[in-house]
GROMACS .gro file of C-alpha atoms in nm:
model
  426
    1MET     CA    1 -11.676 -12.108   0.279
    2LEU     CA    2 -11.878 -11.823   0.150
    3LYS     CA    3 -11.898 -11.497   0.336
    4GLU     CA    4 -12.217 -11.349   0.469
    5ASN     CA    5 -12.246 -11.079   0.203
    6GLU     CA    6 -12.189 -11.343  -0.070
    7LEU     CA    7 -12.465 -11.563   0.076
    8LYS     CA    8 -12.692 -11.262   0.093
    9PHE     CA    9 -12.618 -11.182  -0.274
   10ILE     CA   10 -12.696 -11.543  -0.382
   11THR     CA   11 -13.027 -11.536  -0.185
   12GLU     CA   12 -13.132 -11.202  -0.332
   13SER     CA   13 -13.040 -11.321  -0.684
   14ASP     CA   14 -13.242 -11.638  -0.641
   15SER     CA   15 -13.534 -11.433  -0.512
   16ILE     CA   16 -13.520 -11.203  -0.819
   17SER     CA   17 -13.500 -11.497  -1.056
   18ALA     CA   18 -13.793 -11.662  -0.884
   19TYR     CA   19 -13.995 -11.344  -0.907
   20TYR     CA   20 -13.929 -11.302  -1.280
   21ALA     CA   21 -14.059 -11.659  -1.330
   22SER     CA   22 -14.360 -11.619  -1.113
   23ASP     CA   23 -14.728 -11.583  -1.218
   24GLU     CA   24 -14.741 -11.241  -1.041
   25TYR     CA   25 -14.462 -11.101  -1.259
   26TYR     CA   26 -14.616 -11.233  -1.581
   27ALA     CA   27 -14.960 -11.095  -1.489
   28LYS     CA   28 -14.799 -10.754  -1.424
   29VAL     CA   29 -14.619 -10.753  -1.752
   30ASP     CA   30 -14.928 -10.859  -1.947
   31SER     CA   31 -15.166 -10.627  -1.768
   32ALA     CA   32 -15.111 -10.319  -1.989
   33PHE     CA   33 -15.168 -10.519  -2.307
   34ASN     CA   34 -15.468 -10.708  -2.173
   35ARG     CA   35 -15.633 -10.407  -2.016
   36LEU     CA   36 -15.997 -10.339  -2.131
   37ASP     CA   37 -16.103  -9.975  -2.174
   38TRP     CA   38 -16.399  -9.805  -2.328
   39TRP     CA   39 -16.200  -9.746  -2.645
   40THR     CA   40 -16.097 -10.117  -2.676
   41PRO     CA   41 -16.374 -10.200  -2.929
   42LEU     CA   42 -16.268  -9.901  -3.144
   43ILE     CA   43 -15.888  -9.957  -3.136
   44GLY     CA   44 -15.868 -10.338  -3.099
   45TYR     CA   45 -15.873 -10.636  -2.861
   46GLY     CA   46 -15.578 -10.857  -2.776
   47ARG     CA   47 -15.465 -11.106  -2.509
   48LYS     CA   48 -15.103 -11.173  -2.409
   49ASN     CA   49 -14.978 -11.459  -2.189
   50SER     CA   50 -14.606 -11.422  -2.140
   51LYS     CA   51 -14.581 -11.743  -1.938
   52ARG     CA   52 -14.724 -11.944  -2.227
   53GLY     CA   53 -14.556 -11.718  -2.486
   54THR     CA   54 -14.881 -11.649  -2.674
   55GLU     CA   55 -15.010 -11.316  -2.803
   56PHE     CA   56 -15.306 -11.242  -3.038
   57TYR     CA   57 -15.462 -10.918  -3.153
   58LEU     CA   58 -15.775 -10.836  -3.350
   59GLU     CA   59 -15.799 -10.477  -3.475
   60GLY     CA   60 -16.100 -10.273  -3.373
   61VAL     CA   61 -16.398 -10.119  -3.546
   62LEU     CA   62 -16.189  -9.818  -3.672
   63SER     CA   63 -15.969 -10.053  -3.870
   64GLN     CA   64 -16.247 -10.282  -3.981
   65ILE     CA   65 -16.482 -10.027  -4.131
   66ASN     CA   66 -16.381  -9.879  -4.463
   67PRO     CA   67 -16.658  -9.656  -4.601
   68VAL     CA   68 -16.433  -9.533  -4.883
   69GLY     CA   69 -16.302  -9.868  -5.002
   70ILE     CA   70 -16.280  -9.985  -5.363
   71GLY     CA   71 -16.642 -10.001  -5.485
   72GLY     CA   72 -16.775  -9.830  -5.171
   73TYR     CA   73 -16.811  -9.981  -4.827
   74ARG     CA   74 -16.580 -10.269  -4.744
   75HIS     CA   75 -16.545 -10.454  -4.417
   76ARG     CA   76 -16.197 -10.582  -4.306
   77LEU     CA   77 -16.091 -10.819  -4.034
   78PRO     CA   78 -15.726 -10.787  -3.962
   79GLY     CA   79 -15.525 -10.951  -3.683
   80TYR     CA   80 -15.219 -11.158  -3.578
   81PHE     CA   81 -15.114 -11.440  -3.357
   82ASN     CA   82 -14.762 -11.504  -3.217
   83LYS     CA   83 -14.617 -11.784  -3.016
   84LYS     CA   84 -14.284 -11.776  -2.839
   85PHE     CA   85 -14.142 -12.113  -2.743
   86ASP     CA   86 -13.917 -12.218  -2.453
   87ASN     CA   87 -13.608 -12.220  -2.681
   88ASP     CA   88 -13.684 -11.857  -2.784
   89PHE     CA   89 -13.809 -11.964  -3.128
   90LEU     CA   90 -14.087 -11.723  -3.240
   91LEU     CA   91 -14.377 -11.819  -3.463
   92GLU     CA   92 -14.557 -11.518  -3.620
   93SER     CA   93 -14.878 -11.519  -3.823
   94GLU     CA   94 -15.070 -11.222  -3.968
   95GLY     CA   95 -15.353 -11.170  -4.209
   96PHE     CA   96 -15.675 -11.001  -4.301
   97VAL     CA   97 -15.999 -11.074  -4.489
   98ASP     CA   98 -16.162 -10.792  -4.681
   99TYR     CA   99 -16.524 -10.797  -4.832
  100GLY     CA  100 -16.677 -10.540  -5.062
  101PHE     CA  101 -17.056 -10.532  -5.070
  102ARG     CA  102 -17.106 -10.350  -5.401
  103ASN     CA  103 -16.892 -10.593  -5.614
  104LYS     CA  104 -16.937 -10.887  -5.372
  105ASP     CA  105 -16.565 -10.961  -5.386
  106VAL     CA  106 -16.358 -11.123  -5.117
  107LYS     CA  107 -15.990 -11.025  -5.088
  108GLY     CA  108 -15.732 -11.107  -4.829
  109LYS     CA  109 -15.372 -11.174  -4.740
  110ALA     CA  110 -15.191 -11.407  -4.486
  111GLY     CA  111 -14.846 -11.471  -4.374
  112ILE     CA  112 -14.655 -11.702  -4.140
  113GLY     CA  113 -14.299 -11.691  -4.027
  114LEU     CA  114 -14.055 -11.859  -3.793
  115THR     CA  115 -13.754 -11.708  -3.616
  116TYR     CA  116 -13.539 -12.018  -3.542
  117VAL     CA  117 -13.198 -11.858  -3.466
  118PRO     CA  118 -13.292 -11.590  -3.213
  119GLU     CA  119 -12.936 -11.478  -3.153
  120LYS     CA  120 -12.909 -11.372  -3.514
  121PHE     CA  121 -13.277 -11.289  -3.582
  122VAL     CA  122 -13.284 -11.559  -3.856
  123ARG     CA  123 -13.638 -11.578  -3.987
  124THR     CA  124 -13.818 -11.724  -4.279
  125PHE     CA  125 -14.151 -11.563  -4.372
  126ILE     CA  126 -14.405 -11.670  -4.636
  127ARG     CA  127 -14.694 -11.454  -4.757
  128ALA     CA  128 -14.974 -11.496  -5.015
  129GLY     CA  129 -15.293 -11.322  -5.106
  130GLU     CA  130 -15.515 -11.131  -5.350
  131TYR     CA  131 -15.605 -10.780  -5.261
  132TYR     CA  132 -15.629 -10.418  -5.385
  133ASP     CA  133 -15.279 -10.289  -5.337
  134ARG     CA  134 -15.169  -9.928  -5.311
  135ILE     CA  135 -14.939  -9.807  -5.588
  136ASN     CA  136 -14.794  -9.550  -5.356
  137ASN     CA  137 -14.783  -9.677  -4.997
  138TYR     CA  138 -14.701  -9.331  -4.859
  139ALA     CA  139 -14.926  -9.105  -5.054
  140SER     CA  140 -15.112  -8.787  -4.932
  141ILE     CA  141 -15.431  -8.843  -4.732
  142GLU     CA  142 -15.649  -8.773  -5.023
  143GLN     CA  143 -15.444  -8.969  -5.276
  144THR     CA  144 -15.418  -9.262  -5.035
  145PHE     CA  145 -15.786  -9.364  -5.070
  146SER     CA  146 -15.843  -9.242  -5.430
  147ARG     CA  147 -15.902  -9.502  -5.697
  148SER     CA  148 -15.596  -9.377  -5.893
  149ASN     CA  149 -15.373  -9.523  -5.620
  150PHE     CA  150 -15.488  -9.883  -5.643
  151ALA     CA  151 -15.422 -10.192  -5.852
  152ARG     CA  152 -15.531 -10.551  -5.811
  153THR     CA  153 -15.248 -10.782  -5.691
  154ARG     CA  154 -15.231 -11.157  -5.666
  155MET     CA  155 -14.906 -11.262  -5.504
  156MET     CA  156 -14.691 -11.503  -5.311
  157SER     CA  157 -14.351 -11.432  -5.152
  158ILE     CA  158 -14.083 -11.577  -4.937
  159ALA     CA  159 -13.834 -11.377  -4.727
  160GLN     CA  160 -13.517 -11.472  -4.544
  161ARG     CA  161 -13.381 -11.239  -4.273
  162MET     CA  162 -13.070 -11.250  -4.055
  163GLU     CA  163 -12.819 -11.041  -3.863
  164ILE     CA  164 -12.482 -11.091  -4.025
  165VAL     CA  165 -12.271 -10.917  -3.758
  166ASN     CA  166 -12.383 -10.695  -3.477
  167GLY     CA  167 -12.596 -10.414  -3.626
  168LEU     CA  168 -12.580 -10.545  -3.987
  169PHE     CA  169 -12.915 -10.692  -4.096
  170ALA     CA  170 -13.009 -10.831  -4.435
  171GLU     CA  171 -13.333 -10.963  -4.579
  172LEU     CA  172 -13.358 -11.130  -4.921
  173SER     CA  173 -13.706 -11.180  -5.051
  174PHE     CA  174 -13.862 -11.318  -5.376
  175GLU     CA  175 -14.211 -11.218  -5.486
  176TYR     CA  176 -14.417 -11.350  -5.774
  177SER     CA  177 -14.721 -11.149  -5.857
  178LYS     CA  178 -14.984 -11.070  -6.120
  179GLN     CA  179 -15.069 -10.704  -6.148
  180SER     CA  180 -15.386 -10.580  -6.314
  181PRO     CA  181 -15.586 -10.252  -6.317
  182ILE     CA  182 -15.915 -10.197  -6.137
  183THR     CA  183 -16.080 -10.039  -6.443
  184ASP     CA  184 -16.351 -10.319  -6.444
  185ILE     CA  185 -16.450 -10.258  -6.089
  186GLN     CA  186 -16.795 -10.096  -6.025
  187LEU     CA  187 -16.714  -9.776  -5.836
  188ALA     CA  188 -16.944  -9.603  -5.579
  189PRO     CA  189 -17.140  -9.314  -5.735
  190TRP     CA  190 -17.020  -9.067  -5.472
  191SER     CA  191 -16.654  -9.141  -5.522
  192ASP     CA  192 -16.631  -8.902  -5.818
  193ASP     CA  193 -16.756  -8.623  -5.604
  194LEU     CA  194 -16.522  -8.710  -5.317
  195PHE     CA  195 -16.197  -8.768  -5.515
  196GLY     CA  196 -16.258  -8.570  -5.833
  197GLY     CA  197 -15.984  -8.630  -6.093
  198LEU     CA  198 -15.801  -8.865  -5.855
  199ASN     CA  199 -16.092  -9.110  -5.884
  200THR     CA  200 -15.993  -9.242  -6.228
  201PRO     CA  201 -15.805  -9.584  -6.197
  202VAL     CA  202 -15.464  -9.606  -6.352
  203GLU     CA  203 -15.487  -9.797  -6.687
  204PHE     CA  204 -15.219 -10.040  -6.783
  205GLU     CA  205 -15.180 -10.378  -6.946
  206PRO     CA  206 -15.190 -10.663  -6.690
  207TYR     CA  207 -14.852 -10.818  -6.636
  208VAL     CA  208 -14.657 -11.088  -6.442
  209LYS     CA  209 -14.370 -10.996  -6.217
  210SER     CA  210 -14.094 -11.203  -6.052
  211GLU     CA  211 -13.893 -10.976  -5.829
  212LEU     CA  212 -13.589 -11.034  -5.614
  213ARG     CA  213 -13.536 -10.776  -5.338
  214LEU     CA  214 -13.242 -10.722  -5.095
  215ASP     CA  215 -13.278 -10.494  -4.797
  216VAL     CA  216 -12.972 -10.419  -4.589
  217LYS     CA  217 -12.972 -10.216  -4.268
  218TYR     CA  218 -12.661 -10.117  -4.067
  219ARG     CA  219 -12.689  -9.966  -3.719
  220ILE     CA  220 -12.345  -9.835  -3.638
  221GLY     CA  221 -12.232  -9.921  -3.283
  222GLN     CA  222 -12.559 -10.103  -3.205
  223LYS     CA  223 -12.621 -10.158  -2.834
  224TYR     CA  224 -12.782 -10.476  -2.708
  225VAL     CA  225 -12.829 -10.712  -2.417
  226LYS     CA  226 -12.869 -11.095  -2.415
  227ARG     CA  227 -13.145 -11.280  -2.228
  228GLY     CA  228 -13.103 -11.650  -2.278
  229ARG     CA  229 -13.084 -11.708  -2.661
  230GLU     CA  230 -13.273 -11.385  -2.722
  231LYS     CA  231 -13.083 -11.068  -2.828
  232ILE     CA  232 -13.265 -10.742  -2.731
  233ILE     CA  233 -13.160 -10.431  -2.928
  234LEU     CA  234 -13.119 -10.110  -2.728
  235GLY     CA  235 -13.045  -9.875  -3.023
  236THR     CA  236 -12.747  -9.679  -3.129
  237ASP     CA  237 -12.588  -9.332  -3.098
  238TYR     CA  238 -12.488  -9.320  -3.459
  239PRO     CA  239 -12.664  -9.293  -3.799
  240GLU     CA  240 -12.855  -9.583  -3.951
  241ILE     CA  241 -12.765  -9.670  -4.312
  242ASN     CA  242 -13.007  -9.855  -4.540
  243LEU     CA  243 -12.952 -10.016  -4.886
  244VAL     CA  244 -13.223 -10.147  -5.118
  245TYR     CA  245 -13.170 -10.348  -5.439
  246ARG     CA  246 -13.464 -10.463  -5.653
  247LYS     CA  247 -13.433 -10.690  -5.958
  248GLY     CA  248 -13.717 -10.753  -6.191
  249ILE     CA  249 -13.626 -11.092  -6.343
  250PRO     CA  250 -13.744 -11.141  -6.704
  251GLY     CA  251 -13.874 -11.481  -6.814
  252LEU     CA  252 -13.876 -11.643  -6.464
  253PHE     CA  253 -14.231 -11.793  -6.421
  254ASN     CA  254 -14.334 -11.592  -6.733
  255SER     CA  255 -14.221 -11.266  -6.571
  256GLU     CA  256 -14.255 -10.972  -6.808
  257VAL     CA  257 -14.051 -10.708  -6.616
  258ASN     CA  258 -13.680 -10.636  -6.654
  259PHE     CA  259 -13.535 -10.367  -6.426
  260ASP     CA  260 -13.268 -10.300  -6.160
  261TYR     CA  261 -13.319 -10.039  -5.886
  262PHE     CA  262 -13.069  -9.931  -5.627
  263GLU     CA  263 -13.127  -9.706  -5.325
  264ILE     CA  264 -12.906  -9.591  -5.037
  265SER     CA  265 -13.018  -9.377  -4.737
  266ALA     CA  266 -12.906  -9.262  -4.402
  267LYS     CA  267 -13.098  -9.125  -4.110
  268ASP     CA  268 -13.032  -9.026  -3.750
  269HIS     CA  269 -13.185  -8.884  -3.432
  270TRP     CA  270 -12.949  -8.639  -3.276
  271GLU     CA  271 -12.988  -8.515  -2.917
  272ILE     CA  272 -12.833  -8.172  -2.853
  273GLY     CA  273 -12.867  -8.146  -2.475
  274GLN     CA  274 -13.080  -7.856  -2.354
  275PHE     CA  275 -13.126  -7.725  -2.713
  276GLY     CA  276 -13.361  -8.008  -2.810
  277TYR     CA  277 -13.312  -8.270  -3.087
  278SER     CA  278 -13.274  -8.303  -3.459
  279LYS     CA  279 -13.381  -8.567  -3.706
  280TRP     CA  280 -13.251  -8.594  -4.064
  281GLN     CA  281 -13.256  -8.826  -4.359
  282LEU     CA  282 -13.066  -8.841  -4.686
  283SER     CA  283 -13.171  -9.068  -4.979
  284PHE     CA  284 -13.042  -9.143  -5.330
  285GLY     CA  285 -13.197  -9.382  -5.573
  286THR     CA  286 -13.154  -9.479  -5.940
  287PHE     CA  287 -13.277  -9.736  -6.190
  288LEU     CA  288 -12.963  -9.909  -6.325
  289ASN     CA  289 -13.170 -10.093  -6.584
  290LYS     CA  290 -13.529 -10.014  -6.708
  291ASN     CA  291 -13.551 -10.235  -7.019
  292ASN     CA  292 -13.907 -10.328  -6.908
  293LEU     CA  293 -14.006 -10.099  -6.628
  294ARG     CA  294 -14.386 -10.067  -6.560
  295VAL     CA  295 -14.538  -9.758  -6.400
  296LEU     CA  296 -14.621  -9.943  -6.082
  297GLU     CA  297 -14.252 -10.011  -6.025
  298TRP     CA  298 -14.145  -9.644  -6.048
  299LYS     CA  299 -14.017  -9.447  -5.746
  300TYR     CA  300 -14.306  -9.267  -5.578
  301PHE     CA  301 -14.294  -8.969  -5.340
  302ARG     CA  302 -14.565  -8.861  -5.105
  303GLY     CA  303 -14.783  -8.583  -5.226
  304SER     CA  304 -14.858  -8.294  -4.996
  305ASP     CA  305 -15.182  -8.241  -4.804
  306ARG     CA  306 -15.349  -7.908  -4.820
  307TYR     CA  307 -15.338  -7.827  -4.452
  308TYR     CA  308 -15.186  -8.132  -4.271
  309PHE     CA  309 -14.819  -8.121  -4.173
  310SER     CA  310 -14.693  -8.469  -4.246
  311ASP     CA  311 -14.375  -8.632  -4.118
  312PRO     CA  312 -14.110  -8.386  -4.240
  313VAL     CA  313 -13.824  -8.640  -4.223
  314SER     CA  314 -13.986  -8.867  -4.485
  315SER     CA  315 -14.210  -8.634  -4.685
  316PHE     CA  316 -14.245  -8.277  -4.820
  317GLN     CA  317 -14.508  -8.022  -4.724
  318LEU     CA  318 -14.552  -7.830  -5.056
  319LEU     CA  319 -14.449  -8.077  -5.326
  320GLY     CA  320 -14.794  -8.077  -5.479
  321PRO     CA  321 -14.970  -8.395  -5.600
  322THR     CA  322 -14.808  -8.737  -5.577
  323MET     CA  323 -14.485  -8.739  -5.784
  324SER     CA  324 -14.311  -9.040  -5.938
  325THR     CA  325 -14.011  -9.102  -6.161
  326PRO     CA  326 -13.832  -9.381  -6.347
  327ASN     CA  327 -13.506  -9.183  -6.307
  328GLU     CA  328 -13.255  -9.113  -6.035
  329TYR     CA  329 -13.336  -8.875  -5.740
  330LEU     CA  330 -13.169  -8.719  -5.444
  331SER     CA  331 -13.365  -8.605  -5.136
  332ALA     CA  332 -13.266  -8.445  -4.803
  333ASN     CA  333 -13.494  -8.374  -4.504
  334TYR     CA  334 -13.412  -8.205  -4.167
  335VAL     CA  335 -13.618  -8.103  -3.866
  336HIS     CA  336 -13.518  -7.956  -3.529
  337HIS     CA  337 -13.729  -7.923  -3.212
  338PHE     CA  338 -13.602  -7.674  -2.954
  339GLU     CA  339 -13.817  -7.835  -2.683
  340GLY     CA  340 -13.867  -7.510  -2.494
  341ALA     CA  341 -13.503  -7.409  -2.507
  342ILE     CA  342 -13.592  -7.060  -2.636
  343LEU     CA  343 -13.954  -6.988  -2.555
  344GLY     CA  344 -13.917  -7.159  -2.218
  345LYS     CA  345 -13.685  -6.874  -2.109
  346ILE     CA  346 -13.913  -6.583  -2.194
  347PRO     CA  347 -14.127  -6.451  -1.901
  348VAL     CA  348 -14.498  -6.503  -1.934
  349VAL     CA  349 -14.452  -6.688  -2.266
  350ARG     CA  350 -14.302  -6.981  -2.090
  351TRP     CA  351 -14.633  -7.038  -1.899
  352LEU     CA  352 -14.787  -7.137  -2.237
  353LYS     CA  353 -14.540  -7.431  -2.253
  354LEU     CA  354 -14.477  -7.376  -2.620
  355GLY     CA  355 -14.179  -7.497  -2.824
  356LEU     CA  356 -14.019  -7.385  -3.149
  357ALA     CA  357 -13.953  -7.610  -3.444
  358GLY     CA  358 -13.802  -7.558  -3.783
  359GLY     CA  359 -13.651  -7.741  -4.076
  360ALA     CA  360 -13.609  -7.778  -4.448
  361GLY     CA  361 -13.635  -8.033  -4.729
  362ALA     CA  362 -13.501  -8.063  -5.079
  363LEU     CA  363 -13.569  -8.297  -5.370
  364SER     CA  364 -13.382  -8.328  -5.701
  365ILE     CA  365 -13.475  -8.534  -6.006
  366PRO     CA  366 -13.212  -8.417  -6.265
  367ASP     CA  367 -13.334  -8.616  -6.566
  368ASN     CA  368 -13.683  -8.458  -6.526
  369GLY     CA  369 -13.529  -8.114  -6.471
  370PHE     CA  370 -13.712  -8.093  -6.142
  371TYR     CA  371 -13.567  -7.929  -5.831
  372HIS     CA  372 -13.765  -7.851  -5.512
  373PHE     CA  373 -13.674  -7.677  -5.189
  374GLU     CA  374 -13.890  -7.586  -4.887
  375ALA     CA  375 -13.845  -7.447  -4.541
  376TYR     CA  376 -14.082  -7.424  -4.239
  377ALA     CA  377 -14.104  -7.301  -3.880
  378GLY     CA  378 -14.375  -7.344  -3.624
  379LEU     CA  379 -14.504  -7.348  -3.267
  380GLU     CA  380 -14.568  -7.676  -3.082
  381ARG     CA  381 -14.726  -7.784  -2.757
  382ASN     CA  382 -14.737  -8.124  -2.584
  383ILE     CA  383 -15.068  -8.260  -2.457
  384ARG     CA  384 -15.161  -8.583  -2.274
  385ILE     CA  385 -15.480  -8.781  -2.320
  386LYS     CA  386 -15.486  -9.065  -2.069
  387LYS     CA  387 -15.149  -9.229  -2.093
  388GLN     CA  388 -15.074  -9.117  -2.450
  389LEU     CA  389 -14.854  -8.812  -2.512
  390PHE     CA  390 -14.925  -8.599  -2.829
  391ARG     CA  391 -14.767  -8.295  -2.975
  392VAL     CA  392 -14.984  -8.051  -3.176
  393GLY     CA  393 -14.822  -7.781  -3.395
  394VAL     CA  394 -14.892  -7.492  -3.628
  395TYR     CA  395 -14.638  -7.432  -3.900
  396ALA     CA  396 -14.565  -7.170  -4.167
  397VAL     CA  397 -14.426  -7.340  -4.481
  398THR     CA  398 -14.270  -7.186  -4.788
  399SER     CA  399 -14.130  -7.351  -5.102
  400ASP     CA  400 -13.992  -7.293  -5.451
  401ASN     CA  401 -13.943  -7.542  -5.740
  402THR     CA  402 -13.906  -7.555  -6.119
  403LEU     CA  403 -14.275  -7.628  -6.176
  404GLU     CA  404 -14.434  -7.342  -5.999
  405SER     CA  405 -14.349  -7.008  -5.834
  406THR     CA  406 -14.280  -6.953  -5.467
  407ASN     CA  407 -14.556  -7.095  -5.257
  408TYR     CA  408 -14.659  -7.027  -4.894
  409ASN     CA  409 -14.910  -7.200  -4.663
  410TRP     CA  410 -15.010  -7.265  -4.305
  411LYS     CA  411 -15.039  -7.622  -4.175
  412PHE     CA  412 -15.124  -7.802  -3.858
  413GLY     CA  413 -14.948  -8.122  -3.742
  414LEU     CA  414 -14.996  -8.404  -3.490
  415ASN     CA  415 -14.697  -8.592  -3.354
  416PHE     CA  416 -14.705  -8.909  -3.139
  417TYR     CA  417 -14.465  -9.013  -2.859
  418ASN     CA  418 -14.348  -9.377  -2.859
  419THR     CA  419 -14.326  -9.488  -2.502
  420PHE     CA  420 -14.114  -9.793  -2.594
  421THR     CA  421 -13.847  -9.606  -2.783
  422LYS     CA  422 -13.899  -9.290  -2.577
  423LYS     CA  423 -13.885  -9.082  -2.894
  424TRP     CA  424 -14.119  -8.877  -3.102
  425GLU     CA  425 -14.220  -8.991  -3.448
  426TYR     CA  426 -14.044  -8.684  -3.586
   0.00000   0.00000   0.00000
């Protein structure tokens, strides 16, 4: 016969289980996502029903309106719909439709995927579309919207993802695409004034590409919990290692490319107690074969903005315009935030709630004879708007490389706090 405390434990456990399956609990979980605010039309509208396992989202006006699109104003309708089943299978769908008024052209992309072994994150995803694709997906703000950063892409792809052992993920994808320049597109008259020399589209011969890509990610000592058949990742205290292998397959479906690219990188978020935290990233990449390597397939680096301090872990502050290479490279980035560990101990100054930050970055492209080094330091302050936490900063940056003499500049930055991971972007 069970003891009184054992019976009490069973009763409480049953009550907790019943609560987590109740309409009240689901409504509470969904309330933050479903909440309507004055900024909802600007940011986006979505509805989530955890009890039914459905979730959809339509991005807001700020994402739909593109006044500096290809050919001038374009209107975009992006969104997604997900459905989680009772067996923890997950159906995901995403897409967008994009219309340009000057050239009267409709573009778009859609994808659908199914996770059918949730314990191992096994998922198959299919995508297809025709759209204006960015040559460099992580360009400077000015370069991002300029015509020199776009090409026309018609593509279809299939990707297979799974977790091999705990923390070791792999995704194998195949993409077939037709790449062509946008030199025949009618551009808006004002775009030359806005983008200057960056407004000239890249000229190249149209080509067909069949590419096989393997992405491998290893989170050392990954922590997780199980809920039914679902595995929930909690993170790791060790560095994350990433491998990328790309193969341009000649002759397959009339593919005209022939190249092999390999990249390895490592990154980490390092808490140092009361002295703040550091983030770092090391990357090395090389083309093992470039018998038929087109300029769109080169390795691209983010160009620097004039006054904006971009993510220092994945970009450089004084690199100049967007840089690319068909050769090997090595990069290193480091940033440390003291989180008030120094200024917070100085009388009067601590009332300002300021923090110190500093770091450095280096890029080496030996075959091009290019070497770049930069260092920076700045003051930061956290601010809160509604429920979102931001960090604004002013930084002094200096650099030296083989293309120009020592450079120096002031920049401002804006950092965002992720309430889910409980970490800053950088």
